[in-house]
């Protein structure tokens, strides 16, 4: 990790060390990937005001997220299949986040189970929930998150219909993998990855294994999972989740002001402005494009979190300037995980924090709560 200078370096190393199917699963978006590209292009189009001769000797990235102290306004977002980027990936990522003093969010579609992570980390983590057709199973998942003392529930609401990801189809990306000669050769060329995954606790969806009968038939498990995403999901289901979950609730996947206003009525403590990393509705606006109007509409009623295109501390600064209180990263830390396990995730977090500190200094800002649209060049 000595010569890694930025998130793009981690991405390049991740691409070399992890089989193509799993790298592409992390890296690519849906359909023509217009929204995936827009997340980065619109972010990079935002320019800063450079300020000089301001005393910035006491810069501090610390803040609070959902009322809890955090060393910086950063959260590790839920990312499915982390355990296929690196053996026990969810545990390693959670440990890196907790060592850095920021929240980690486990995905419903993780490889390690809720219980696997809880038994191997020192502090509570967040759990992300997809509401599936089997409401009994979802109630059980929420109760498992409660038993594990998860400190927040992140309800993802933009996956009722799954956007097609062309790369996954071309790669035969399944859990377990769909084998072919080219894939076997790809795996064979990455012995460290193979060894790490084989030594991991699981190689299938840990939160679902045991619920479906005959879970030793992994194809059956995958078919059940694919059939469970619920097109009838609506705001009443949010109320139902709220009636079971007693803790802090975050609604993730808001991209429209009207939806943000509805979310503010649910009693949720926060929402995440997100287009699912450009992996769902292709042709949707970038997250950064809609952030200001959503923050203006409901920012006084609930915390505004941001997700979509964060690859640097400069990007965190941009999102905070336009109304976010904190930011989620997904690909940025998944690249680190694939590149170097827990150390790689720690490196990704460290890179972003140092870049944020530098950007604050060059914009004449000492504290996170001082960051607003005055740091943006008009």
Tab-separated table of C-alpha atoms in Angstrom:
chain	number	residue	atom	x	y	z
A	1	UNK	CA	0.000	0.000	0.000
A	2	UNK	CA	3.058	2.264	0.273
A	3	UNK	CA	2.823	3.682	-3.258
A	4	UNK	CA	-0.981	3.898	-3.447
A	5	UNK	CA	-1.847	7.569	-3.852
A	6	UNK	CA	-5.558	7.640	-4.708
A	7	UNK	CA	-8.712	5.553	-5.101
A	8	UNK	CA	-7.940	4.983	-8.786
A	9	UNK	CA	-4.723	3.232	-7.745
A	10	UNK	CA	-6.745	0.897	-5.518
A	11	UNK	CA	-9.131	0.259	-8.405
A	12	UNK	CA	-6.266	-0.736	-10.701
A	13	UNK	CA	-4.896	-3.128	-8.082
A	14	UNK	CA	-8.359	-4.538	-7.405
A	15	UNK	CA	-8.805	-5.212	-11.119
A	16	UNK	CA	-5.545	-7.193	-11.203
A	17	UNK	CA	-6.199	-9.235	-8.060
A	18	UNK	CA	-9.895	-10.193	-8.304
A	19	UNK	CA	-11.583	-12.287	-11.025
A	20	UNK	CA	-13.205	-10.242	-13.766
A	21	UNK	CA	-16.781	-11.268	-12.920
A	22	UNK	CA	-16.533	-9.959	-9.368
A	23	UNK	CA	-14.557	-6.843	-10.301
A	24	UNK	CA	-17.148	-5.953	-12.948
A	25	UNK	CA	-19.971	-6.626	-10.494
A	26	UNK	CA	-18.503	-3.903	-8.297
A	27	UNK	CA	-17.332	-1.530	-10.993
A	28	UNK	CA	-20.049	-1.447	-13.651
A	29	UNK	CA	-23.579	-0.033	-13.916
A	30	UNK	CA	-26.883	-0.780	-15.620
A	31	UNK	CA	-27.736	-0.655	-19.332
A	32	UNK	CA	-25.719	2.013	-21.217
A	33	UNK	CA	-24.222	3.263	-17.928
A	34	UNK	CA	-25.292	6.869	-18.585
A	35	UNK	CA	-26.157	7.492	-14.944
A	36	UNK	CA	-22.998	5.745	-13.762
A	37	UNK	CA	-20.923	8.170	-15.845
A	38	UNK	CA	-23.042	11.174	-14.866
A	39	UNK	CA	-22.347	10.550	-11.177
A	40	UNK	CA	-18.648	11.164	-11.813
A	41	UNK	CA	-18.862	13.750	-14.580
A	42	UNK	CA	-21.307	16.018	-12.737
A	43	UNK	CA	-19.253	15.721	-9.565
A	44	UNK	CA	-16.029	16.701	-11.304
A	45	UNK	CA	-17.704	19.685	-12.964
A	46	UNK	CA	-18.131	21.361	-9.561
A	47	UNK	CA	-15.207	23.699	-8.892
A	48	UNK	CA	-13.965	25.180	-5.622
A	49	UNK	CA	-13.147	28.711	-4.539
A	50	UNK	CA	-9.498	28.715	-3.506
A	51	UNK	CA	-9.038	30.992	-0.490
A	52	UNK	CA	-5.709	32.309	0.825
A	53	UNK	CA	-4.254	33.759	4.016
A	54	UNK	CA	-6.836	32.123	6.257
A	55	UNK	CA	-5.652	30.467	9.470
A	56	UNK	CA	-6.362	26.780	8.811
A	57	UNK	CA	-4.049	25.392	11.464
A	58	UNK	CA	-6.874	23.720	13.398
A	59	UNK	CA	-8.613	21.730	10.688
A	60	UNK	CA	-10.804	18.909	11.984
A	61	UNK	CA	-12.911	16.436	9.982
A	62	UNK	CA	-14.859	15.136	12.992
A	63	UNK	CA	-18.638	15.386	13.051
A	64	UNK	CA	-21.698	13.481	14.212
A	65	UNK	CA	-23.730	11.024	12.159
A	66	UNK	CA	-27.184	10.111	13.481
A	67	UNK	CA	-26.160	11.695	16.768
A	68	UNK	CA	-23.032	9.559	17.173
A	69	UNK	CA	-19.464	10.901	16.951
A	70	UNK	CA	-17.577	10.132	13.742
A	71	UNK	CA	-14.023	11.024	12.812
A	72	UNK	CA	-15.249	12.288	9.454
A	73	UNK	CA	-18.507	12.679	7.501
A	74	UNK	CA	-18.083	9.279	5.845
A	75	UNK	CA	-19.987	5.970	5.972
A	76	UNK	CA	-19.142	2.672	4.306
A	77	UNK	CA	-22.233	1.969	2.202
A	78	UNK	CA	-23.895	-1.438	1.847
A	79	UNK	CA	-22.225	-3.412	-0.948
A	80	UNK	CA	-23.408	-6.886	-1.868
A	81	UNK	CA	-21.017	-9.832	-2.183
A	82	UNK	CA	-18.095	-8.203	-0.359
A	83	UNK	CA	-17.013	-11.679	0.654
A	84	UNK	CA	-16.396	-12.445	-3.021
A	85	UNK	CA	-14.047	-9.463	-3.372
A	86	UNK	CA	-11.960	-10.816	-0.488
A	87	UNK	CA	-12.566	-13.711	1.880
A	88	UNK	CA	-14.711	-12.577	4.865
A	89	UNK	CA	-14.838	-9.193	3.164
A	90	UNK	CA	-17.683	-7.826	5.274
A	91	UNK	CA	-15.790	-8.508	8.496
A	92	UNK	CA	-12.593	-6.923	7.193
A	93	UNK	CA	-14.403	-3.834	5.909
A	94	UNK	CA	-16.301	-3.415	9.174
A	95	UNK	CA	-13.107	-3.704	11.205
A	96	UNK	CA	-11.407	-1.070	9.036
A	97	UNK	CA	-14.358	1.306	9.419
A	98	UNK	CA	-14.517	0.853	13.171
A	99	UNK	CA	-10.752	1.357	13.525
A	100	UNK	CA	-11.141	4.608	11.575
A	101	UNK	CA	-14.091	5.707	13.716
A	102	UNK	CA	-16.793	5.718	11.027
A	103	UNK	CA	-19.942	3.601	10.426
A	104	UNK	CA	-20.046	0.430	8.341
A	105	UNK	CA	-23.275	-0.787	6.701
A	106	UNK	CA	-23.792	-4.492	6.029
A	107	UNK	CA	-25.820	-5.444	2.948
A	108	UNK	CA	-28.730	-7.886	3.100
A	109	UNK	CA	-27.003	-9.571	0.131
A	110	UNK	CA	-23.706	-10.054	1.927
A	111	UNK	CA	-21.644	-13.209	2.063
A	112	UNK	CA	-21.017	-13.107	5.823
A	113	UNK	CA	-24.177	-13.168	7.929
A	114	UNK	CA	-25.240	-10.573	10.485
A	115	UNK	CA	-24.125	-12.955	13.196
A	116	UNK	CA	-20.746	-13.592	11.531
A	117	UNK	CA	-19.913	-9.898	11.633
A	118	UNK	CA	-21.294	-9.287	15.127
A	119	UNK	CA	-19.122	-12.092	16.529
A	120	UNK	CA	-15.962	-10.681	14.941
A	121	UNK	CA	-16.091	-6.920	15.529
A	122	UNK	CA	-16.037	-4.810	18.665
A	123	UNK	CA	-18.782	-2.248	18.085
A	124	UNK	CA	-22.304	-2.047	16.620
A	125	UNK	CA	-22.640	-1.635	12.856
A	126	UNK	CA	-25.491	-0.622	10.551
A	127	UNK	CA	-27.643	-3.117	8.658
A	128	UNK	CA	-29.165	-2.500	5.233
A	129	UNK	CA	-32.532	-4.067	4.467
A	130	UNK	CA	-34.303	-4.987	1.245
A	131	UNK	CA	-37.999	-5.665	1.827
A	132	UNK	CA	-38.761	-8.920	0.007
A	133	UNK	CA	-42.060	-10.674	-0.682
A	134	UNK	CA	-41.533	-13.043	2.238
A	135	UNK	CA	-42.459	-10.590	5.001
A	136	UNK	CA	-41.963	-13.244	7.659
A	137	UNK	CA	-38.343	-13.590	6.607
A	138	UNK	CA	-37.895	-9.799	6.566
A	139	UNK	CA	-39.324	-9.523	10.086
A	140	UNK	CA	-36.860	-12.215	11.131
A	141	UNK	CA	-33.977	-10.316	9.505
A	142	UNK	CA	-34.919	-7.139	11.370
A	143	UNK	CA	-35.068	-9.079	14.623
A	144	UNK	CA	-31.648	-10.578	13.897
A	145	UNK	CA	-30.273	-7.065	13.347
A	146	UNK	CA	-31.803	-6.033	16.664
A	147	UNK	CA	-30.261	-9.046	18.420
A	148	UNK	CA	-26.869	-8.130	16.938
A	149	UNK	CA	-27.352	-4.616	18.390
A	150	UNK	CA	-27.102	-2.944	14.981
A	151	UNK	CA	-27.192	0.791	15.613
A	152	UNK	CA	-29.134	1.827	12.485
A	153	UNK	CA	-31.309	0.211	9.840
A	154	UNK	CA	-30.799	1.421	6.263
A	155	UNK	CA	-33.911	0.666	4.228
A	156	UNK	CA	-33.087	0.583	0.508
A	157	UNK	CA	-36.182	1.510	-1.498
A	158	UNK	CA	-34.993	1.716	-5.120
A	159	UNK	CA	-34.713	-1.983	-5.986
A	160	UNK	CA	-38.328	-3.049	-6.565
A	161	UNK	CA	-37.391	-3.716	-10.187
A	162	UNK	CA	-33.810	-4.700	-10.930
A	163	UNK	CA	-31.946	-2.766	-13.607
A	164	UNK	CA	-30.098	-5.021	-16.044
A	165	UNK	CA	-26.329	-4.982	-15.673
A	166	UNK	CA	-24.961	-6.140	-19.008
A	167	UNK	CA	-21.510	-7.005	-17.657
A	168	UNK	CA	-22.942	-9.444	-15.114
A	169	UNK	CA	-24.860	-11.304	-17.827
A	170	UNK	CA	-21.830	-11.471	-20.101
A	171	UNK	CA	-19.642	-12.675	-17.233
A	172	UNK	CA	-22.150	-15.267	-16.006
A	173	UNK	CA	-21.852	-13.520	-12.630
A	174	UNK	CA	-23.700	-15.713	-10.152
A	175	UNK	CA	-23.239	-16.956	-6.614
A	176	UNK	CA	-21.891	-19.586	-6.852
A	177	UNK	CA	-20.002	-18.741	-10.070
A	178	UNK	CA	-21.218	-20.075	-13.419
A	179	UNK	CA	-18.184	-22.009	-14.586
A	180	UNK	CA	-16.502	-21.837	-17.982
A	181	UNK	CA	-12.976	-22.491	-19.208
A	182	UNK	CA	-12.149	-18.788	-19.390
A	183	UNK	CA	-13.440	-18.279	-15.857
A	184	UNK	CA	-11.452	-21.215	-14.521
A	185	UNK	CA	-8.307	-19.787	-16.125
A	186	UNK	CA	-9.106	-16.348	-14.672
A	187	UNK	CA	-9.532	-17.814	-11.189
A	188	UNK	CA	-6.377	-19.919	-11.536
A	189	UNK	CA	-4.377	-16.777	-12.315
A	190	UNK	CA	-5.404	-15.274	-8.964
A	191	UNK	CA	-4.315	-17.832	-6.348
A	192	UNK	CA	-4.264	-15.362	-3.439
A	193	UNK	CA	-7.903	-14.451	-4.086
A	194	UNK	CA	-8.890	-18.125	-4.374
A	195	UNK	CA	-7.099	-18.996	-1.142
A	196	UNK	CA	-8.703	-16.094	0.724
A	197	UNK	CA	-12.225	-16.888	-0.427
A	198	UNK	CA	-11.828	-20.602	0.283
A	199	UNK	CA	-10.679	-19.793	3.808
A	200	UNK	CA	-13.624	-17.442	4.354
A	201	UNK	CA	-16.600	-18.437	6.484
A	202	UNK	CA	-19.022	-18.623	3.542
A	203	UNK	CA	-19.320	-18.538	-0.237
A	204	UNK	CA	-23.030	-17.819	-0.551
A	205	UNK	CA	-25.531	-15.305	0.863
A	206	UNK	CA	-25.021	-15.683	4.601
A	207	UNK	CA	-28.188	-13.887	5.701
A	208	UNK	CA	-30.404	-16.107	3.549
A	209	UNK	CA	-28.737	-19.493	3.977
A	210	UNK	CA	-30.814	-21.593	6.354
A	211	UNK	CA	-34.080	-19.864	5.493
A	212	UNK	CA	-34.615	-21.564	2.144
A	213	UNK	CA	-35.023	-25.344	2.214
A	214	UNK	CA	-32.237	-27.352	0.582
A	215	UNK	CA	-29.769	-24.456	0.829
A	216	UNK	CA	-26.999	-26.830	-0.179
A	217	UNK	CA	-28.506	-26.385	-3.661
A	218	UNK	CA	-27.008	-22.961	-4.296
A	219	UNK	CA	-28.822	-22.511	-7.599
A	220	UNK	CA	-32.123	-22.937	-5.757
A	221	UNK	CA	-31.029	-20.335	-3.236
A	222	UNK	CA	-30.123	-17.884	-6.005
A	223	UNK	CA	-33.476	-18.466	-7.757
A	224	UNK	CA	-35.380	-17.836	-4.517
A	225	UNK	CA	-33.488	-14.596	-3.934
A	226	UNK	CA	-34.148	-13.318	-7.461
A	227	UNK	CA	-37.872	-14.044	-7.086
A	228	UNK	CA	-38.192	-12.133	-3.822
A	229	UNK	CA	-37.788	-8.514	-4.919
A	230	UNK	CA	-41.231	-7.007	-4.453
A	231	UNK	CA	-42.830	-4.742	-7.081
A	232	UNK	CA	-45.729	-3.992	-4.721
A	233	UNK	CA	-43.478	-2.232	-2.182
A	234	UNK	CA	-44.946	1.121	-1.084
A	235	UNK	CA	-44.911	3.691	1.726
A	236	UNK	CA	-47.121	1.501	3.928
A	237	UNK	CA	-44.312	-1.042	3.989
A	238	UNK	CA	-42.014	1.625	5.383
A	239	UNK	CA	-44.533	2.108	8.193
A	240	UNK	CA	-44.541	-1.659	8.752
A	241	UNK	CA	-40.740	-1.745	9.030
A	242	UNK	CA	-40.868	1.234	11.385
A	243	UNK	CA	-43.365	-0.627	13.606
A	244	UNK	CA	-40.862	-3.459	14.095
A	245	UNK	CA	-37.551	-1.624	14.151
A	246	UNK	CA	-37.171	0.476	17.341
A	247	UNK	CA	-33.922	2.231	16.448
A	248	UNK	CA	-32.620	4.783	13.984
A	249	UNK	CA	-33.956	4.429	10.440
A	250	UNK	CA	-32.330	5.647	7.223
A	251	UNK	CA	-34.190	5.553	3.894
A	252	UNK	CA	-31.796	5.034	0.985
A	253	UNK	CA	-32.561	5.610	-2.685
A	254	UNK	CA	-34.214	9.057	-2.772
A	255	UNK	CA	-33.758	10.984	-6.009
A	256	UNK	CA	-36.879	13.153	-6.161
A	257	UNK	CA	-38.118	16.016	-3.960
A	258	UNK	CA	-41.639	14.608	-3.669
A	259	UNK	CA	-40.237	11.292	-2.453
A	260	UNK	CA	-37.982	13.129	-0.014
A	261	UNK	CA	-40.988	14.924	1.431
A	262	UNK	CA	-42.796	11.606	1.856
A	263	UNK	CA	-39.710	10.130	3.514
A	264	UNK	CA	-39.691	13.013	5.994
A	265	UNK	CA	-43.193	11.985	7.129
A	266	UNK	CA	-42.150	8.438	8.064
A	267	UNK	CA	-40.259	9.275	11.216
A	268	UNK	CA	-36.970	8.180	9.669
A	269	UNK	CA	-33.961	10.037	11.026
A	270	UNK	CA	-32.183	10.335	7.682
A	271	UNK	CA	-32.398	9.765	3.955
A	272	UNK	CA	-29.718	8.964	1.412
A	273	UNK	CA	-29.786	10.811	-1.896
A	274	UNK	CA	-28.797	7.953	-4.191
A	275	UNK	CA	-29.358	6.413	-7.618
A	276	UNK	CA	-27.893	3.076	-6.477
A	277	UNK	CA	-24.515	3.936	-7.927
A	278	UNK	CA	-25.884	4.048	-11.474
A	279	UNK	CA	-26.917	0.398	-11.170
A	280	UNK	CA	-30.695	0.832	-11.425
A	281	UNK	CA	-32.566	3.436	-13.525
A	282	UNK	CA	-30.216	4.341	-16.355
A	283	UNK	CA	-30.969	7.844	-17.559
A	284	UNK	CA	-31.778	9.067	-14.048
A	285	UNK	CA	-29.999	12.246	-12.954
A	286	UNK	CA	-26.765	12.068	-11.045
A	287	UNK	CA	-27.079	12.106	-7.281
A	288	UNK	CA	-25.138	15.374	-7.015
A	289	UNK	CA	-27.487	17.092	-9.482
A	290	UNK	CA	-30.560	16.567	-7.291
A	291	UNK	CA	-28.868	16.905	-3.909
A	292	UNK	CA	-29.328	20.685	-3.432
A	293	UNK	CA	-33.084	20.717	-4.024
A	294	UNK	CA	-33.649	17.724	-1.759
A	295	UNK	CA	-31.495	19.262	0.981
A	296	UNK	CA	-33.428	22.538	0.665
A	297	UNK	CA	-36.765	20.715	0.868
A	298	UNK	CA	-36.197	18.445	3.878
A	299	UNK	CA	-32.771	19.220	5.308
A	300	UNK	CA	-34.268	20.791	8.403
A	301	UNK	CA	-36.472	17.741	9.060
A	302	UNK	CA	-33.948	14.906	8.728
A	303	UNK	CA	-30.267	14.260	8.093
A	304	UNK	CA	-29.253	14.286	4.455
A	305	UNK	CA	-26.740	11.661	3.447
A	306	UNK	CA	-25.251	11.401	-0.014
A	307	UNK	CA	-24.244	8.448	-2.190
A	308	UNK	CA	-23.078	8.340	-5.783
A	309	UNK	CA	-19.701	8.985	-7.344
A	310	UNK	CA	-17.584	9.711	-4.261
A	311	UNK	CA	-13.971	8.857	-5.111
A	312	UNK	CA	-12.042	11.469	-3.142
A	313	UNK	CA	-12.048	13.881	-0.249
A	314	UNK	CA	-12.734	16.621	-2.791
A	315	UNK	CA	-15.963	14.821	-3.703
A	316	UNK	CA	-16.967	14.633	-0.032
A	317	UNK	CA	-16.371	18.396	0.199
A	318	UNK	CA	-18.552	18.981	-2.869
A	319	UNK	CA	-21.449	16.971	-1.452
A	320	UNK	CA	-21.235	18.677	1.939
A	321	UNK	CA	-21.155	22.078	0.233
A	322	UNK	CA	-24.387	21.262	-1.605
A	323	UNK	CA	-26.341	20.163	1.456
A	324	UNK	CA	-25.259	16.695	2.610
A	325	UNK	CA	-24.290	16.139	6.236
A	326	UNK	CA	-22.354	12.957	5.466
A	327	UNK	CA	-21.428	10.770	2.505
A	328	UNK	CA	-21.470	7.077	1.726
A	329	UNK	CA	-18.779	5.358	-0.300
A	330	UNK	CA	-19.310	1.980	-1.958
A	331	UNK	CA	-17.000	1.316	-4.883
A	332	UNK	CA	-14.184	3.370	-3.327
A	333	UNK	CA	-13.769	1.030	-0.375
A	334	UNK	CA	-14.686	-2.125	-2.320
A	335	UNK	CA	-11.706	-1.344	-4.569
A	336	UNK	CA	-9.577	-1.191	-1.433
A	337	UNK	CA	-10.979	-4.485	-0.171
A	338	UNK	CA	-10.233	-6.260	-3.438
A	339	UNK	CA	-6.791	-4.666	-3.581
A	340	UNK	CA	-5.671	-5.506	-0.076
A	341	UNK	CA	-8.334	-6.713	2.312
A	342	UNK	CA	-8.729	-4.797	5.559
A	343	UNK	CA	-5.545	-2.814	4.927
A	344	UNK	CA	-6.909	-1.768	1.536
A	345	UNK	CA	-10.171	-0.524	3.037
A	346	UNK	CA	-8.218	1.369	5.691
A	347	UNK	CA	-6.125	2.912	2.918
A	348	UNK	CA	-9.229	4.059	1.024
A	349	UNK	CA	-10.625	5.718	4.152
A	350	UNK	CA	-7.271	7.349	4.939
A	351	UNK	CA	-6.901	8.695	1.389
A	352	UNK	CA	-10.307	10.329	1.492
A	353	UNK	CA	-9.783	11.846	4.937
A	354	UNK	CA	-6.413	13.345	3.987
A	355	UNK	CA	-7.807	14.737	0.735
A	356	UNK	CA	-10.711	16.273	2.629
A	357	UNK	CA	-8.336	17.905	5.126
A	358	UNK	CA	-6.224	19.347	2.306
A	359	UNK	CA	-9.255	20.628	0.408
A	360	UNK	CA	-10.646	22.254	3.549
A	361	UNK	CA	-7.330	24.026	4.075
A	362	UNK	CA	-7.114	25.341	0.516
A	363	UNK	CA	-10.711	26.555	0.715
A	364	UNK	CA	-10.115	28.334	4.025
A	365	UNK	CA	-12.242	25.996	6.162
A	366	UNK	CA	-11.372	24.498	9.564
A	367	UNK	CA	-14.490	22.534	10.532
A	368	UNK	CA	-16.934	20.292	8.703
A	369	UNK	CA	-19.888	22.407	9.858
A	370	UNK	CA	-18.343	25.429	8.114
A	371	UNK	CA	-18.594	23.768	4.703
A	372	UNK	CA	-21.411	25.241	2.612
A	373	UNK	CA	-21.972	26.527	-0.911
A	374	UNK	CA	-19.620	29.439	-0.282
A	375	UNK	CA	-16.714	27.069	-1.025
A	376	UNK	CA	-18.068	26.474	-4.534
A	377	UNK	CA	-16.942	28.670	-7.429
A	378	UNK	CA	-19.863	30.288	-9.210
